[in-house]
Structure formats: C-alpha cells, structure tokens
XYZ file of C-alpha atoms in Angstrom:
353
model
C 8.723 66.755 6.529
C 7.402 64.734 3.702
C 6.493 61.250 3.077
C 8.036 59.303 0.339
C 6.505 56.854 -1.247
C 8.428 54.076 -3.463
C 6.386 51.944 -6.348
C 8.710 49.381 -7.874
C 7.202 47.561 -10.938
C 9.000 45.265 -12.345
C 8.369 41.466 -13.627
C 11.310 39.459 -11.762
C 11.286 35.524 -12.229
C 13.417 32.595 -12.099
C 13.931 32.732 -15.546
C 16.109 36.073 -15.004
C 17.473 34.569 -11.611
C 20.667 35.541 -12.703
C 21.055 38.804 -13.781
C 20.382 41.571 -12.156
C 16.965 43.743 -13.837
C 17.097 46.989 -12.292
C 13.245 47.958 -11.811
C 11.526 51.143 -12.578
C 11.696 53.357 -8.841
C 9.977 56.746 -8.325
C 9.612 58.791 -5.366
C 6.421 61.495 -4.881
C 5.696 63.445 -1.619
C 2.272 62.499 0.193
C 2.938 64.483 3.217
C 4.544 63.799 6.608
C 6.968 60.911 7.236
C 10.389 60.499 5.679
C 12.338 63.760 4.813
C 15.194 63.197 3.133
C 13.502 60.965 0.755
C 15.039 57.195 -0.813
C 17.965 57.767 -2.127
C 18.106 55.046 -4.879
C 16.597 51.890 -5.018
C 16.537 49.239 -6.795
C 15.304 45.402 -7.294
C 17.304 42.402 -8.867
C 15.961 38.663 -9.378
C 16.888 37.713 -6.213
C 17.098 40.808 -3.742
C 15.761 44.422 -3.564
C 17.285 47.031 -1.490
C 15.490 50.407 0.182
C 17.785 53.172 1.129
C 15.291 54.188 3.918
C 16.709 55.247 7.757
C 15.277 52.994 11.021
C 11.816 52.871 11.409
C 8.623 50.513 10.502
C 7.856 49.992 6.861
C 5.147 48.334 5.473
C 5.681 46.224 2.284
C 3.189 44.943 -0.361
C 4.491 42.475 -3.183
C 2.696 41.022 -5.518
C 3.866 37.547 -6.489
C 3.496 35.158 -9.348
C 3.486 35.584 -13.186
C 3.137 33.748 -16.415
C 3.972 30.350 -14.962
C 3.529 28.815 -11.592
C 5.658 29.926 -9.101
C 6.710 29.569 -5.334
C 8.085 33.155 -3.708
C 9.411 33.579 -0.038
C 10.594 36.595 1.523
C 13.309 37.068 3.775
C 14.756 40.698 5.219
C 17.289 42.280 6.975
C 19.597 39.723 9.385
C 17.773 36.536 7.804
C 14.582 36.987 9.131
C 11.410 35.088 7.446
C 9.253 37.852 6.483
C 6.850 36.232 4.008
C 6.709 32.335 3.929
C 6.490 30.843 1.003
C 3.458 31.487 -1.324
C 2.540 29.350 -4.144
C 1.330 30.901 -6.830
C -0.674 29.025 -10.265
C 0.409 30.187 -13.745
C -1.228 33.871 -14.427
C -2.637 33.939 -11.001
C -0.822 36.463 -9.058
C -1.466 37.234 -5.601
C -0.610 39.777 -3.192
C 0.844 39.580 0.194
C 1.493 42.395 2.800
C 3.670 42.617 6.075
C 5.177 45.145 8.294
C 8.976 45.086 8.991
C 11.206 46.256 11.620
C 14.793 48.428 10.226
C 17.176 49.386 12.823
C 20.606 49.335 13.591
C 21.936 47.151 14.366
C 19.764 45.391 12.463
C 20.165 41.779 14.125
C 21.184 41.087 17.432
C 21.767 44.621 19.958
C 25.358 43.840 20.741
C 26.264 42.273 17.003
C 27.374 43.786 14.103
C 25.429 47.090 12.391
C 24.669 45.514 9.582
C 23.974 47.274 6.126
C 21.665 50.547 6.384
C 18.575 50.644 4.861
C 15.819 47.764 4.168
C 17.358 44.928 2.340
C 14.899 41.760 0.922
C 15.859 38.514 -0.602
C 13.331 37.206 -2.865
C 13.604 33.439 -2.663
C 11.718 29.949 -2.865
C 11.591 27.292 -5.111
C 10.386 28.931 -7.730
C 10.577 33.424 -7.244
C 8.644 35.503 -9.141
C 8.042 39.055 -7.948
C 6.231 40.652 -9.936
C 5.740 44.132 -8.368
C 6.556 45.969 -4.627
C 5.714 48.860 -3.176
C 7.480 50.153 0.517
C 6.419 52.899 2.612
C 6.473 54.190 5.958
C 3.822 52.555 8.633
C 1.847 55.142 10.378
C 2.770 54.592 14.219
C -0.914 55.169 14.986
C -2.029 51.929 13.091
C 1.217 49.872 13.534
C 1.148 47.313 16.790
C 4.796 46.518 17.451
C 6.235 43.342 19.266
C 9.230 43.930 21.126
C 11.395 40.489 21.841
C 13.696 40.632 24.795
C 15.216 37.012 24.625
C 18.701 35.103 24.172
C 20.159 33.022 21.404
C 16.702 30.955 21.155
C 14.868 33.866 20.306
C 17.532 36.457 18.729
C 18.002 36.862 15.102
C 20.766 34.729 14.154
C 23.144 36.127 12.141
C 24.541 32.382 10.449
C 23.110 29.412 8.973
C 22.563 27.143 10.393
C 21.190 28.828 13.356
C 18.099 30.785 13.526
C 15.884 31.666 16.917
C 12.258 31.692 16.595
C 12.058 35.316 16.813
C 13.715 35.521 13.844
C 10.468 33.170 12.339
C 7.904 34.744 14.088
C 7.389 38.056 11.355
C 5.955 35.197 8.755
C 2.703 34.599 10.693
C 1.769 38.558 11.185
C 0.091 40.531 8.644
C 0.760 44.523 7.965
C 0.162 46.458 10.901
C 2.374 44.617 13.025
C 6.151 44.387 13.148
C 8.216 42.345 15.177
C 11.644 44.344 16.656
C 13.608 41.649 17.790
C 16.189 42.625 21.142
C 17.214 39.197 21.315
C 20.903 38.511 22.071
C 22.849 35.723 22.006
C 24.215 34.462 25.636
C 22.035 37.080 27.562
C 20.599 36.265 30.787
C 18.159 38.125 32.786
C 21.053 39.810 34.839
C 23.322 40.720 31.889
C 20.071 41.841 30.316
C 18.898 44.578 32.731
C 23.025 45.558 32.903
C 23.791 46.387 29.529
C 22.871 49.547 28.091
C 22.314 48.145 24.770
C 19.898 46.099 25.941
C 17.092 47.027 28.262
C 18.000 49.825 28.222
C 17.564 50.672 24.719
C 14.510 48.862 24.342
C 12.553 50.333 27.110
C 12.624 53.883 25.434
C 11.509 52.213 22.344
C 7.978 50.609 23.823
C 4.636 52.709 23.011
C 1.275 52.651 24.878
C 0.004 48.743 24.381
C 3.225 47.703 22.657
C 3.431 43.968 23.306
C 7.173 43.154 24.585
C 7.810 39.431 25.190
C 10.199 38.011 27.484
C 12.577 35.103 27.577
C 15.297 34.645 29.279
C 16.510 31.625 31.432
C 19.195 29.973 29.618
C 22.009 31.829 30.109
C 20.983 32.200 34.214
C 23.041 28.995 34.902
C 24.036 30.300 38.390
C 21.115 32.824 39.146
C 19.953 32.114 42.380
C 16.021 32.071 42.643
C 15.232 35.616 44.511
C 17.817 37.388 42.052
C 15.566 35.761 38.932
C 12.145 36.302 40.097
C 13.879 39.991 41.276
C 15.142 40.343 37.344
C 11.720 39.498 35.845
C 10.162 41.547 37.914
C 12.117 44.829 36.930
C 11.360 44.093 32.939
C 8.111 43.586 34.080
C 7.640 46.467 36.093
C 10.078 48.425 33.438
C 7.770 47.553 30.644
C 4.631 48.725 32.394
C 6.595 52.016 33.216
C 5.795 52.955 29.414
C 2.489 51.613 28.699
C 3.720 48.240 27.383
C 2.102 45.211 27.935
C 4.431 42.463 29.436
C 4.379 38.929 28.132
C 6.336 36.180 29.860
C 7.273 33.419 27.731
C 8.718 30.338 29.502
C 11.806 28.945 27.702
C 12.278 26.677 25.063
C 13.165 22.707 26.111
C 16.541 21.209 25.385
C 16.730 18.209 23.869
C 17.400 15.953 26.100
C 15.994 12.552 26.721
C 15.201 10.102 29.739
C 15.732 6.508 28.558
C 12.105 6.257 28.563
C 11.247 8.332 26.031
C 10.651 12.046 28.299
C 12.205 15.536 29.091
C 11.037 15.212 32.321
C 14.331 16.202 33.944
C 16.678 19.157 35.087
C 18.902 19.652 31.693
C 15.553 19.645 29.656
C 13.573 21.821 31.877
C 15.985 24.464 32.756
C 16.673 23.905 36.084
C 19.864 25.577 36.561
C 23.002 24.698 38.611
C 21.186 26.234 41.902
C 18.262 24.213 41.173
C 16.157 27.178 40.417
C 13.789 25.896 38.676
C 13.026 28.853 35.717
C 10.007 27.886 34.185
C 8.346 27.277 37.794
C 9.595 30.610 39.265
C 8.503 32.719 35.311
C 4.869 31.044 36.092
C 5.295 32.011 39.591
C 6.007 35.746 38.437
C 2.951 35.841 35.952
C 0.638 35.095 37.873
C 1.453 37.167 41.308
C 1.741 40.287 38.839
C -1.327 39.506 36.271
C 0.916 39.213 33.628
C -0.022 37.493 30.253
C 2.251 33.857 30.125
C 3.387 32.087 27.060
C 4.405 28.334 28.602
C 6.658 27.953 25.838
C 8.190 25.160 27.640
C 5.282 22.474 27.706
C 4.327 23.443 24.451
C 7.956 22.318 23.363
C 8.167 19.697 25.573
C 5.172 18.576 24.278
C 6.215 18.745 20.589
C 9.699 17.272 21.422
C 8.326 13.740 23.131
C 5.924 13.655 20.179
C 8.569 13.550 17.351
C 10.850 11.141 19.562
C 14.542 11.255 19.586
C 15.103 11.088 15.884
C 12.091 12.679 14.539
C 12.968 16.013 16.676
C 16.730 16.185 15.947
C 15.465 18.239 13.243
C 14.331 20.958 15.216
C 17.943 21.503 16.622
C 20.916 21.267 14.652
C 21.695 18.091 16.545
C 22.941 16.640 13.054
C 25.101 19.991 12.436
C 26.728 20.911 15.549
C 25.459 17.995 18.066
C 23.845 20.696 19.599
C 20.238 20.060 21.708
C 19.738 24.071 22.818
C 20.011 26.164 19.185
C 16.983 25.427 16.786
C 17.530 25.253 13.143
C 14.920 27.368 10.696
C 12.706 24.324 10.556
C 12.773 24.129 14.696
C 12.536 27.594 14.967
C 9.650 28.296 12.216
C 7.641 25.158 14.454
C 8.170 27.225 17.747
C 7.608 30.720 16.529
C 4.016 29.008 15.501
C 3.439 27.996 18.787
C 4.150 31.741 19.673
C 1.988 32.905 17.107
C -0.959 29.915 18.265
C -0.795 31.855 22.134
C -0.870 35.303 21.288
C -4.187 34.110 19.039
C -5.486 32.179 21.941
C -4.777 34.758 24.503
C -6.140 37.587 22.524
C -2.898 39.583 22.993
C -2.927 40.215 18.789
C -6.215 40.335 17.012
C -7.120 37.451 14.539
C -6.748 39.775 11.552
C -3.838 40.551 11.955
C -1.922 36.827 12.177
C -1.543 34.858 8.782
C-alpha cells in the first residue's frame, strides 16, 4: 500500500469566478495509506473535486490573495466545513479541518451521492489560493459519530439543513464529524434498520465520541420502549469502546401566549405523554453517560429571540414549519453543541475553532 499525497497550487479568486482554472495536481508515494492512488483531480473557481475512496481526509487551504477576500468552505452533501474567513489584501491565511467521505455521503438511507471528496469554495468574496488533501492517520484522528433524525442529518436541499450538518465548522484537523443522521428516524426505526445502527456501530473506534438524538419521530413510543431504545445505543456504543453522548432534542417552535415553550408540542412530549427529554436525562444519569440538554439550551435561545426574532432559526417564513432549522438555526445550535462538548471536556480545546 502507498500513501498518496495531492498538492494543488493554484491562485483561484472571484475575479476568475467564472471559468473554470484547472490547477496544477501531482501525486508522490509517502508510504502506507491509499493504494490505488487519485485518479485526477482538479480545482475550478468555485469547486474542487478529489477522486479519493471513503475514509477521513484532512484538508489544508490557504485563503486570500492580492485583494481582500471572504472564503467559506462547504463539502460533500452541503455540509459547512470551513466558515467563512476574512482575509485583508496580501494577507493570506491558512485554515485546516478534517472531513468525513462515505457513501452515501449524506443521509444512510438517501441517495449515494457522487464518489470521491467534492468542495465548494464560496463566500462573499472566494479566493483560494492553494490546497493540499491527504489521508488522516486513524491514530491521530478523533471521530464524532451522529446518530440523529432530520434535526441533526445532513440535509440534502436548501432550505433545510440539521445542525450536524454545521457542526464540522467549529472543529479543527484531527477531528471529523460522520454524520448517521436520517431524516424521520426514531429510536425504534433506528436500532431496526440495517443501514442505520447497524452500520454505524462497526464503524466506532476505542474513545470515538457518538452522539445521540432521537425523539422526534417517537410520536407513539411508549416510555419503557424509549428508555429500552436508548439504552441499547448506549450499551451498543460501549460494546466497541465508544463513548456515548446523549443529546436531548431540539425545541419546536411553539409559543404560549405569554411569551414561553413551556408546553407539550415544544418540549417533545409525545402523544403517550412520554415526556423525551425527562426520560434521555433519566437514562444519562442511571448509566453515567455524558448529556448534552440540547433542549434548554434551545429553549433558552428560542424565548430570548421572541416569536419573530427566532422564526429565523426555522424556516417558519419558507415552509411555516417550527421543527426543521434553516443554516442560520442550525449553525446557532451546532454552536451550542460545540459550547458542551468544550464545557464537558468530551473534545479538547485545541481542537474546536
């Protein structure tokens, strides 16, 4: 086996935003890792594409040029890889991350997708100015596995995105996000479909964080079935070393007259009136497992902006819809995310951006 490594140089900015510059690619063998090598690759204004098979790759760009500039960088099924960097005329910086291929490459059950790596270089103002891909040694790569529902999964439309899909923008190389997130999944459909559990359980190393949310879709779970279910993915993700996190799940959007969430539809209390934040507490702490209380912290953030101020954060004004977050909703949640596993110690501080 031999490792490939792939050095693209090549000066991209808005000024050429619409043509398509081909950059300089080379491969050279540096040992173990890829086989097959590349394949061709190559980089236009707006988009660069890496014929590489599944696996972790870590990316390094370097961003800016002659002129100020703005760069963001998305990948694979929409997912925010690199937020947007500023950059000051002839000060160039560079930015690294670690990203998840796989097929497919958005949601388990959804379509393949196209093989390979695939990057959109975008912003107000793009200029890439150099990139370099190559394949993340396993022993210095922390991976965070998502097992979630729409909220989380990476959407694969605008105007829809889950905050999975935004989470990847506030971790630094050495950690990659691998997002099992699947639209209209509940805890029971979860643990029953091959493509789901079980294809993620084979995937989780020793100390692989793998966080779980799922309540949603469990409109007519009764309680001992759910606490049952969380305790199998638990239980399942301790089985290979993994370290379980239970997230609670995101609020709807839905207000009291005075002003609060503080009921049912909000909450996620379902049909039964199992209440699924309560019982995913519940769960944490009999089995000493990490919690994310995503649902106060959105709650929280919700009664803050008000009724109109958080419309935003749903695609209310799209679809009249108070469960699916929009990119800015989702981006705002996948911080708080990103604030708990800081807080919590579950990823070390060098390692979040």
């Amino acid at each position: 086996m031999r490792r490939t490594t792939i050095t693209l140089l090549a000066t991209l900015t808005v000024a050429t935003a619409l043509s398509a510059v081909p950059a300089q690619a080379h491969s050279r063998g540096t040992g173990t890792g890829m086989g097959m090598g590349l394949g061709m690759e190559n980089c236009t204004a707006t988009a660069c594409h890496f014929d590489v098979a599944p696996g972790t790759y870590d990316v390094r760009v370097r961003l800016g040029g002659d002129t100020a500039a703005s760069t963001g960088i998305t990948g694979e099924t929409r997912r925010t890889l690199l937020a947007e960097t500023p950059t000051g005329a002839g000060e160039p910086v560079t930015r690294t991350f670690s990203v998840n291929v796989r097929t497919p490459e958005g949601e388990p059950t959804g379509a393949e997708g196209t093989p390979g790596l695939d990057l959109v270089v975008g912003g107000s103002a793009p200029a890439l100015a150099g990139i370099r891909v190559t394949p993340a040694a396993a022993r210095h790569t922390r991976q965070i596995l998502l097992v979630g529902d729409s909220t989380v999964c990476d959407q694969p439309g605008d105007p829809y995105s889950g905050w999975g899909q935004q989470l990847p923008q506030y971790l630094r190389k050495g950690v990659s996000v691998a997002n099992y997130g699947d639209s209209g999944e509940s805890t029971v459909t979860y643990l029953a479909d091959p493509r789901l559990f079980g294809t993620v359980q084979p995937l989780i190393r020793r100390g692989d964080l793998v966080l779980v949310q799922l309540a949603h879709n469990d409109k007519q779970t009764d309680e001992a079935t759910y606490r049952a279910n969380l305790e199998t993915l638990v239980a399942g993700v301790r089985d290979k070393g993994g370290r379980p996190v239970l997230v609670t799940p995101i609020v709807r959007r839905w207000f009291n007259s005075d002003g609060t969430l503080n009921n049912g539809t909000a909450l996620l209390v379902n049909g039964l009136g199992v209440d699924h934040p309560a019982v995913t507490r519940s769960v944490a702490a009999a089995h000493d497992v990490p919690l994310i209380d995503l649902t106060a912290r959105t709650k929280a953030l919700v009664e803050s902006l008000g009724v109109e101020g958080s419309k935003a954060l749903y695609l209310y004004n799209e679809k009249r819809d108070n469960t699916h977050t929009s990119a800015y909703g989702a981006t705002a949640y996948a911080q708080l995310v990103r604030d708990e596993l800081l807080a919590q110690h579950l990823v070390p501080e060098r390692l979040l951006r």
